[in-house]
Tab-separated table of N, CA and C in Angstrom:
chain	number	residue	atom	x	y	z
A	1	UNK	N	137.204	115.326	145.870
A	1	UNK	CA	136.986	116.104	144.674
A	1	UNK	C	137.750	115.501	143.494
A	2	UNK	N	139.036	114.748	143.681
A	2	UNK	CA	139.569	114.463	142.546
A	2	UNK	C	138.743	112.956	141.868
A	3	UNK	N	138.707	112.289	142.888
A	3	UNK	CA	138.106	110.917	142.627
A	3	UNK	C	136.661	111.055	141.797
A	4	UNK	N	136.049	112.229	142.203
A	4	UNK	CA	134.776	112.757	140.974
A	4	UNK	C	135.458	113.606	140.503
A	5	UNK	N	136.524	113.917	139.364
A	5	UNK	CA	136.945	114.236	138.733
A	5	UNK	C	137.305	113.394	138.222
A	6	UNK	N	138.367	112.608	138.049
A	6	UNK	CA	138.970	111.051	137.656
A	6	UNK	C	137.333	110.422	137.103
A	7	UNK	N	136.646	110.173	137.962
A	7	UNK	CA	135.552	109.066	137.544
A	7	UNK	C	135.012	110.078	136.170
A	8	UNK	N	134.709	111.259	136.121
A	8	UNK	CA	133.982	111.955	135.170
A	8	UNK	C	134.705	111.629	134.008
A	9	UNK	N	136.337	111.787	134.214
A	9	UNK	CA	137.119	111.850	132.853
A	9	UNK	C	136.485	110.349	132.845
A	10	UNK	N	136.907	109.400	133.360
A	10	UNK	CA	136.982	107.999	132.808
A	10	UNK	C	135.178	107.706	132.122
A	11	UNK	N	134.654	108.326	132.765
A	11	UNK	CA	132.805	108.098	132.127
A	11	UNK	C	133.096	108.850	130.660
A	12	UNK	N	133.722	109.940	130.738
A	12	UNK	CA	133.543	110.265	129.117
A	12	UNK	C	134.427	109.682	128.132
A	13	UNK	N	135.388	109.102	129.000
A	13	UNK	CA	136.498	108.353	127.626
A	13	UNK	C	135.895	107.063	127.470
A	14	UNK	N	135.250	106.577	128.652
A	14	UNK	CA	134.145	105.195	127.994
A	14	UNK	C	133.180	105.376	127.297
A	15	UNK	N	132.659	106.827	126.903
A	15	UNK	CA	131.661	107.109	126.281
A	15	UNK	C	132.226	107.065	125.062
A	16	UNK	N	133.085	107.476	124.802
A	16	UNK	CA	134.080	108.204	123.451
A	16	UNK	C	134.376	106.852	122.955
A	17	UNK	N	134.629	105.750	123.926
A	17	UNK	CA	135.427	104.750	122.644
A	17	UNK	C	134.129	103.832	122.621
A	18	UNK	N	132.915	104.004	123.499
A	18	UNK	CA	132.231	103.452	122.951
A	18	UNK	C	131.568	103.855	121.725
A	19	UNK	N	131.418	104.676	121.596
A	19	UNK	CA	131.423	105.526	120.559
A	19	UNK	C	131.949	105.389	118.978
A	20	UNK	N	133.188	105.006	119.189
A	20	UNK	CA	133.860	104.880	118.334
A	20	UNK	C	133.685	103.429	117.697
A	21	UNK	N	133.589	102.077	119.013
A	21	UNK	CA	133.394	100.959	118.666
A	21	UNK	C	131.827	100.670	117.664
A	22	UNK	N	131.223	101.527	117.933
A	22	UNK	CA	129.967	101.394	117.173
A	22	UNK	C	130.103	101.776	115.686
A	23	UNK	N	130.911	103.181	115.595
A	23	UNK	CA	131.060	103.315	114.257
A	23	UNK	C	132.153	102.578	113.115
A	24	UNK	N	132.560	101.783	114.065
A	24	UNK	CA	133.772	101.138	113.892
A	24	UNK	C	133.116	99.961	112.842
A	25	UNK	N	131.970	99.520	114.081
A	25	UNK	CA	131.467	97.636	114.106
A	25	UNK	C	129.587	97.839	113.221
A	26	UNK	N	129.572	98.852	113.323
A	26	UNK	CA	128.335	98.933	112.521
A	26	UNK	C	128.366	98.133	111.206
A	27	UNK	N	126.845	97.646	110.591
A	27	UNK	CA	127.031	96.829	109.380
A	27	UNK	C	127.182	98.244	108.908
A	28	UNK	N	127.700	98.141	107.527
A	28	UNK	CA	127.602	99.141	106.533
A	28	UNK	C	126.321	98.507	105.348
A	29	UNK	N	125.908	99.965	104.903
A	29	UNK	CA	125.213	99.683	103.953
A	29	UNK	C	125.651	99.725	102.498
A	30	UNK	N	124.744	98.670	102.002
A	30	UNK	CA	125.243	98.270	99.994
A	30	UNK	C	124.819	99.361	99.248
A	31	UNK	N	125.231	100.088	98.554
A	31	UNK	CA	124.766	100.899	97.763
A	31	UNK	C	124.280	100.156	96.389
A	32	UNK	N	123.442	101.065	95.548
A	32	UNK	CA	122.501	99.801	94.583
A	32	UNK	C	121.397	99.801	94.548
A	33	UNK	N	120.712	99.241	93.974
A	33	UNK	CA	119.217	98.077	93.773
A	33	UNK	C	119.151	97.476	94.736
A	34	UNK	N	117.954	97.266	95.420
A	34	UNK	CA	118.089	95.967	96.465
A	34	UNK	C	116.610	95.716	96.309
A	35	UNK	N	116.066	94.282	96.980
A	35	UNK	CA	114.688	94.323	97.047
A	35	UNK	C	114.738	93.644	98.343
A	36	UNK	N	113.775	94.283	98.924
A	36	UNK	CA	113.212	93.766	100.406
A	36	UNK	C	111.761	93.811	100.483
A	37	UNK	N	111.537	93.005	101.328
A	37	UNK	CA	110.052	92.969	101.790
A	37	UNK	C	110.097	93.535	103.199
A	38	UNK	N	109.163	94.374	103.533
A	38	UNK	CA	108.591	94.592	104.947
A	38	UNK	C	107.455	94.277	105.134
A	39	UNK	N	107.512	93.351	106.762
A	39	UNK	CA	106.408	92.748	106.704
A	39	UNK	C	105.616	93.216	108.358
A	40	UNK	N	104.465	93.949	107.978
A	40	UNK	CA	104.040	94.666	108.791
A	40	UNK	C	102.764	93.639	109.744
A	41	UNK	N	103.440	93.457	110.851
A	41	UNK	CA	101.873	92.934	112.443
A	41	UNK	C	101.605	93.602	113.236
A	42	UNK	N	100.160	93.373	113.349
A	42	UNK	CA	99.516	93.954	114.392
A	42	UNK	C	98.272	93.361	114.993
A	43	UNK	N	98.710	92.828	115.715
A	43	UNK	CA	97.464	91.606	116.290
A	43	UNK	C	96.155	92.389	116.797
A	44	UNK	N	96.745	93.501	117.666
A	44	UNK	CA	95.848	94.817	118.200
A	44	UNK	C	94.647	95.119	117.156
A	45	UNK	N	95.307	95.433	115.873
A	45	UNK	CA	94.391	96.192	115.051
A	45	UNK	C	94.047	94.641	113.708
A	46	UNK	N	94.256	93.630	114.527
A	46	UNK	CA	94.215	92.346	113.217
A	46	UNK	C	94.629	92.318	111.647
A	47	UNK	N	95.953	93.615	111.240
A	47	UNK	CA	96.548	93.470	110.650
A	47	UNK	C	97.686	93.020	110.279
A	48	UNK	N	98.324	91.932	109.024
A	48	UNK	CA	99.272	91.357	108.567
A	48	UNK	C	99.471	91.463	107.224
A	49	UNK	N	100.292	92.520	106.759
A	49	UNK	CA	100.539	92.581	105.061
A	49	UNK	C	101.866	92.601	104.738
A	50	UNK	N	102.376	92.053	103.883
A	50	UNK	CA	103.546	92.050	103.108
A	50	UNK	C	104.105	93.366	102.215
A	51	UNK	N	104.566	94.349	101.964
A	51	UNK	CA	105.543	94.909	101.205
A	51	UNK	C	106.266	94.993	100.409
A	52	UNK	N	106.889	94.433	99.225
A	52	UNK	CA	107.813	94.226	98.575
A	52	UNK	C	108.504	96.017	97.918
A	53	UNK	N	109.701	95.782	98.100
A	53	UNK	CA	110.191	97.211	96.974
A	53	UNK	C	111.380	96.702	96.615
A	54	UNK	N	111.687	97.788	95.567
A	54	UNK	CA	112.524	97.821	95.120
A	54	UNK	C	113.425	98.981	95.401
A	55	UNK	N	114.765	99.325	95.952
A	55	UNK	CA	115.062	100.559	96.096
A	55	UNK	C	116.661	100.764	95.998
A	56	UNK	N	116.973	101.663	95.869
A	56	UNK	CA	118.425	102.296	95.965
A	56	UNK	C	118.553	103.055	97.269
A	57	UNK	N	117.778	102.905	98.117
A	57	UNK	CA	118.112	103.654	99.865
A	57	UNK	C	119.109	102.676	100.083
A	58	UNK	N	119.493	102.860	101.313
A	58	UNK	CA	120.819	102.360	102.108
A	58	UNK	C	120.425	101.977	103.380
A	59	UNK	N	119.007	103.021	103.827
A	59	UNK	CA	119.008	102.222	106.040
A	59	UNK	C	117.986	102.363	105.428
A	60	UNK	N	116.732	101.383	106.257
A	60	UNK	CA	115.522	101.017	106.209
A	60	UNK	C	114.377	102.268	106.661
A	61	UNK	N	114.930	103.064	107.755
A	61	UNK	CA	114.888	104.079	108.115
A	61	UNK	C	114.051	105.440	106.525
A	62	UNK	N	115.185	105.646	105.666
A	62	UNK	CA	115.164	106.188	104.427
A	62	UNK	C	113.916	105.663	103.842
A	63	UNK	N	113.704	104.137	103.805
A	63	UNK	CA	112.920	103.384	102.955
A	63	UNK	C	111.304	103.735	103.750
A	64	UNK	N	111.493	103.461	104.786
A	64	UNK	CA	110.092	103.389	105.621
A	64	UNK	C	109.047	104.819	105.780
A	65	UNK	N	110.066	105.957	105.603
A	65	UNK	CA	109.581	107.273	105.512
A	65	UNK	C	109.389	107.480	104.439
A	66	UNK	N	110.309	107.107	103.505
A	66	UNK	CA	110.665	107.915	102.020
A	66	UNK	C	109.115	107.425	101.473
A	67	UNK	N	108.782	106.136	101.654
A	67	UNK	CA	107.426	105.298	101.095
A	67	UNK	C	106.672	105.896	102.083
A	68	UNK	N	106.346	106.739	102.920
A	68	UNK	CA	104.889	106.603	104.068
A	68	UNK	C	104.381	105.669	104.832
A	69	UNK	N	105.266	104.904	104.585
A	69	UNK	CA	104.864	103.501	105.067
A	69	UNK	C	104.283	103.744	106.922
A	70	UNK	N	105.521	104.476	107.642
A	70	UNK	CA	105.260	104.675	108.855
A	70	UNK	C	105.545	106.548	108.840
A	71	UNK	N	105.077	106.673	110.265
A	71	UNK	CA	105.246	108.007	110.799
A	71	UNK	C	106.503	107.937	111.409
A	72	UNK	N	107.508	108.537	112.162
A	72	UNK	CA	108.446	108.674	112.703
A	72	UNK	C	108.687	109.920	113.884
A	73	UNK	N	109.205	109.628	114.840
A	73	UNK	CA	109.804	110.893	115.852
A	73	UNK	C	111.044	110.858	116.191
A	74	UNK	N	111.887	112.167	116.210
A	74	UNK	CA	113.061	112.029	116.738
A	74	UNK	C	112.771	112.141	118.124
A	75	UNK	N	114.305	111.248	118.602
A	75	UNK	CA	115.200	111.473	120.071
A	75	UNK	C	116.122	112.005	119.861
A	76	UNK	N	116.867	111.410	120.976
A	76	UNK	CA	118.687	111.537	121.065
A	76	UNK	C	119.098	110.459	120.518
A	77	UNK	N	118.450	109.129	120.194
A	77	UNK	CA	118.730	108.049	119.927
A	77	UNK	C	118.969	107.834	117.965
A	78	UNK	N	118.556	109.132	117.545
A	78	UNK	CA	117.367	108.540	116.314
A	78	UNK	C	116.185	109.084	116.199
A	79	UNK	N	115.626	108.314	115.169
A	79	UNK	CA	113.954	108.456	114.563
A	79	UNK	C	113.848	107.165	115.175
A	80	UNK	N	112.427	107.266	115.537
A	80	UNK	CA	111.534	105.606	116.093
A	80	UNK	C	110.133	106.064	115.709
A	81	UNK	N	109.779	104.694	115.343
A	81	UNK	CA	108.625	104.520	114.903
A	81	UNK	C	107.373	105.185	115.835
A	82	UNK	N	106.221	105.560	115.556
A	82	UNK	CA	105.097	106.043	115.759
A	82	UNK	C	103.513	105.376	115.395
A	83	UNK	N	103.848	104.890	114.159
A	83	UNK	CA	102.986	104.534	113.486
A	83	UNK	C	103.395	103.924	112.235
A	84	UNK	N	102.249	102.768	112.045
A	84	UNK	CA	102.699	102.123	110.681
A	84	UNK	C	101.435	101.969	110.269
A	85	UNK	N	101.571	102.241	108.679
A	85	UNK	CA	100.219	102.459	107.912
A	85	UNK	C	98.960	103.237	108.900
A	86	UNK	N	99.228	104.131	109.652
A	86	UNK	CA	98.196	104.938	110.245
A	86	UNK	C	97.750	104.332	111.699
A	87	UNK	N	98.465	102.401	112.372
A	87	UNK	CA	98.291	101.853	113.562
A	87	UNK	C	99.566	102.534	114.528
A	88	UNK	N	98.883	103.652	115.577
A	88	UNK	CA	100.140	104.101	116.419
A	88	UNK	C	100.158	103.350	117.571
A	89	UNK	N	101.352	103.397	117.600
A	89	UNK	CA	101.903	103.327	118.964
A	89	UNK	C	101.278	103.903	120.164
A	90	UNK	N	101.212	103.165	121.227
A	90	UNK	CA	100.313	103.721	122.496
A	90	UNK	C	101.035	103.256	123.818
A	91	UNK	N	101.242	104.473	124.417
A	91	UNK	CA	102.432	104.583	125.619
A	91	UNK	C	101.731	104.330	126.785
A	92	UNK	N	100.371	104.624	126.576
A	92	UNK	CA	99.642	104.840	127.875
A	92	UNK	C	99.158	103.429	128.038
A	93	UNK	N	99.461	102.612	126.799
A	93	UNK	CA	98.997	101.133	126.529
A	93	UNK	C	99.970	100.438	126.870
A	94	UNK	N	101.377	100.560	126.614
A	94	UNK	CA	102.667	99.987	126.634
A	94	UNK	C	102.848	99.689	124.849
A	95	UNK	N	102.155	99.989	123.851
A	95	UNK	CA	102.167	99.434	122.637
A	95	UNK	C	103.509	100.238	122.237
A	96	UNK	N	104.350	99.651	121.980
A	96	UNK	CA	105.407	100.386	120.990
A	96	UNK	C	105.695	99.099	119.756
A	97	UNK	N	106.539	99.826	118.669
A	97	UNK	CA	106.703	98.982	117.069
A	97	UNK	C	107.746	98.615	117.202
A	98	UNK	N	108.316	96.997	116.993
A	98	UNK	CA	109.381	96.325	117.013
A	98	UNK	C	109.829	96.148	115.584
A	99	UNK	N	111.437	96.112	115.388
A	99	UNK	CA	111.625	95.263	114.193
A	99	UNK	C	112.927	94.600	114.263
A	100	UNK	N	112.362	93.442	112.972
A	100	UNK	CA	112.983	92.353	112.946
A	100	UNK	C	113.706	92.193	111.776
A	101	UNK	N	115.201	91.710	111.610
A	101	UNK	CA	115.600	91.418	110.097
A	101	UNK	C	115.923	90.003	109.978
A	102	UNK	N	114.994	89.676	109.105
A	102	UNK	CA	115.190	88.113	108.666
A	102	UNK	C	114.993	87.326	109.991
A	103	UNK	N	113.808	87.566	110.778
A	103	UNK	CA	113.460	87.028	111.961
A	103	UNK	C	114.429	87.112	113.135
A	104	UNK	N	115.300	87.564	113.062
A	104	UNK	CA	115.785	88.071	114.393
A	104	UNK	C	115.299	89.428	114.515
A	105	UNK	N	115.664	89.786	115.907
A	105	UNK	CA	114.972	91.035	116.490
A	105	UNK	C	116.488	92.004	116.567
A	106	UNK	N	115.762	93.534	115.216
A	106	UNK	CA	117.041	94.224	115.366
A	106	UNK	C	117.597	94.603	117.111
A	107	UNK	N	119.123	95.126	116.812
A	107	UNK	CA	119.989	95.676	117.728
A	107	UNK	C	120.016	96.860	117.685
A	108	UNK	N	119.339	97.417	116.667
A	108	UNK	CA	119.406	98.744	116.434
A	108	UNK	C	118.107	99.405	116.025
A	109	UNK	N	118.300	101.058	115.931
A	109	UNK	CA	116.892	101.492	115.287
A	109	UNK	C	116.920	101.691	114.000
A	110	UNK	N	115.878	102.349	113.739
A	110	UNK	CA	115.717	101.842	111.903
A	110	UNK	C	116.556	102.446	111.167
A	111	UNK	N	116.946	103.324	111.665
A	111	UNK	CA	118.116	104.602	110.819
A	111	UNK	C	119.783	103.895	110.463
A	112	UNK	N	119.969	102.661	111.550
A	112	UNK	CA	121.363	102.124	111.755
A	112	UNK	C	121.191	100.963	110.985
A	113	UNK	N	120.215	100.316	110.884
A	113	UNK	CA	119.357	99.111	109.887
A	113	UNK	C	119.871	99.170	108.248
A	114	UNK	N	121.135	99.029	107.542
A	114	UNK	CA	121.115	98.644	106.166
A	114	UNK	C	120.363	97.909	105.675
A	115	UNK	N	119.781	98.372	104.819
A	115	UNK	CA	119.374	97.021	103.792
A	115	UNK	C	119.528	96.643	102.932
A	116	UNK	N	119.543	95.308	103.422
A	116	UNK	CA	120.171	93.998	102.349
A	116	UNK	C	119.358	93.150	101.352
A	117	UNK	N	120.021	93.291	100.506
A	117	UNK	CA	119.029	92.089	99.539
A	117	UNK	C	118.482	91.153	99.895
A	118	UNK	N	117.022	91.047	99.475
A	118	UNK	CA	116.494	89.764	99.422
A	118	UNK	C	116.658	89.727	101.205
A	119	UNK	N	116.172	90.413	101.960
A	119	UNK	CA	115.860	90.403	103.258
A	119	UNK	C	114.431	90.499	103.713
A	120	UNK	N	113.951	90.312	104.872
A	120	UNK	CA	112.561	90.832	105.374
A	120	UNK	C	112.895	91.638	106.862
A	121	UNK	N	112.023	92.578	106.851
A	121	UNK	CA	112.175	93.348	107.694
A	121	UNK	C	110.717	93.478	108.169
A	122	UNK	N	110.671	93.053	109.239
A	122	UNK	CA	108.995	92.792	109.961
A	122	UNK	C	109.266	94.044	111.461
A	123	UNK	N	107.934	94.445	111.091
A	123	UNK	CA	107.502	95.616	112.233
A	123	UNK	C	106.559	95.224	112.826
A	124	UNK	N	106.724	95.063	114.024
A	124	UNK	CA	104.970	94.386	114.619
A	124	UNK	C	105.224	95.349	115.786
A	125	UNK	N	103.876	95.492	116.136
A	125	UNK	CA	103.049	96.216	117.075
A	125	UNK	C	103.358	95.093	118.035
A	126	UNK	N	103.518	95.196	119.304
A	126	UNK	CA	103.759	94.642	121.033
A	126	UNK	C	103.154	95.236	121.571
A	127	UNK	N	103.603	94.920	122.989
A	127	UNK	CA	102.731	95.329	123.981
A	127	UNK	C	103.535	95.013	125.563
A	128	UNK	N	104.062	95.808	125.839
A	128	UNK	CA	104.460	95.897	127.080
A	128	UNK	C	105.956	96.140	127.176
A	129	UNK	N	106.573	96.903	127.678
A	129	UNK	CA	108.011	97.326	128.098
A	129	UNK	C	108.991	96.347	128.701
C-alpha cells in the first residue's frame, strides 16, 4: 500500500514540474504588428492557397479563429483543428490537420504557437495516425 502511495505522490510531482518546465520553456509571444502567411494543403480536396495578414494577435490559434479561417474543438489539450476553409478532418479516414512553422513541424497546438514576424505557418490535411 505504501509503494502505491509513494509512486502516486512521485507521478504527480512529475506531473507538476513538468508542468512547470513547459511554462517555464514555452516561446513567448511578441506583442505588436506582425505579418504572417498561412499556408493552407490539401492534396485530398486538391487545394493549395496562401494567406497573408496582418495582425496584433499573439498565438496563431487567436489568428486562425479570429479570421474563420478554420473551425476548432476543444480537449484537455487545447483547441485543434477541425476544419480549414470548410475541408474537415476525417477520423474514420485517419485525416487529421498538421502544422508547420517555417517548415518545421510544430511541437505544439495552435493555441501555444506565437506568432512571429515574417513567418509561415502551413496547415495541411494528412492522412494516417
Amino acid at each position: 500500500m505504501k509503494k502505491k502511495l509513494l509512486a502516486g505522490i512521485l507521478f504527480v510531482a512529475a506531473l507538476a514540474a513538468a508542468g512547470i518546465l513547459w511554462q517555464v520553456s514555452k516561446p513567448e509571444a511578441l506583442e505588436g504588428g506582425k505579418e504572417v502567411t498561412v499556408e493552407v494543403l490539401s492534396s485530398r480536396d486538391g487545394y493549395e492557397k496562401d494567406f497573408a495578414f496582418e495582425t496584433d494577435e499573439e498565438y496563431l490559434g487567436d489568428l486562425l479563429v479570429g479570421e474563420g479561417l478554420v473551425t476548432a474543438a476543444d480537449s484537455d489539450y487545447g483547441r485543434f483543428i477541425t476544419a480549414v476553409k470548410g475541408m474537415k478532418a476525417d477520423d474514420s479516414q485517419q485525416y487529421w490537420w498538421s502544422i508547420a512553422v517555417d517548415g518545421e513541424m510544430a511541437e505544439t497546438g495552435m493555441d501555444d504557437l506565437p506568432l512571429i514576424d515574417g513567418s509561415t505557418y502551413t496547415l495541411e490535411l494528412k492522412q494516417g495516425y
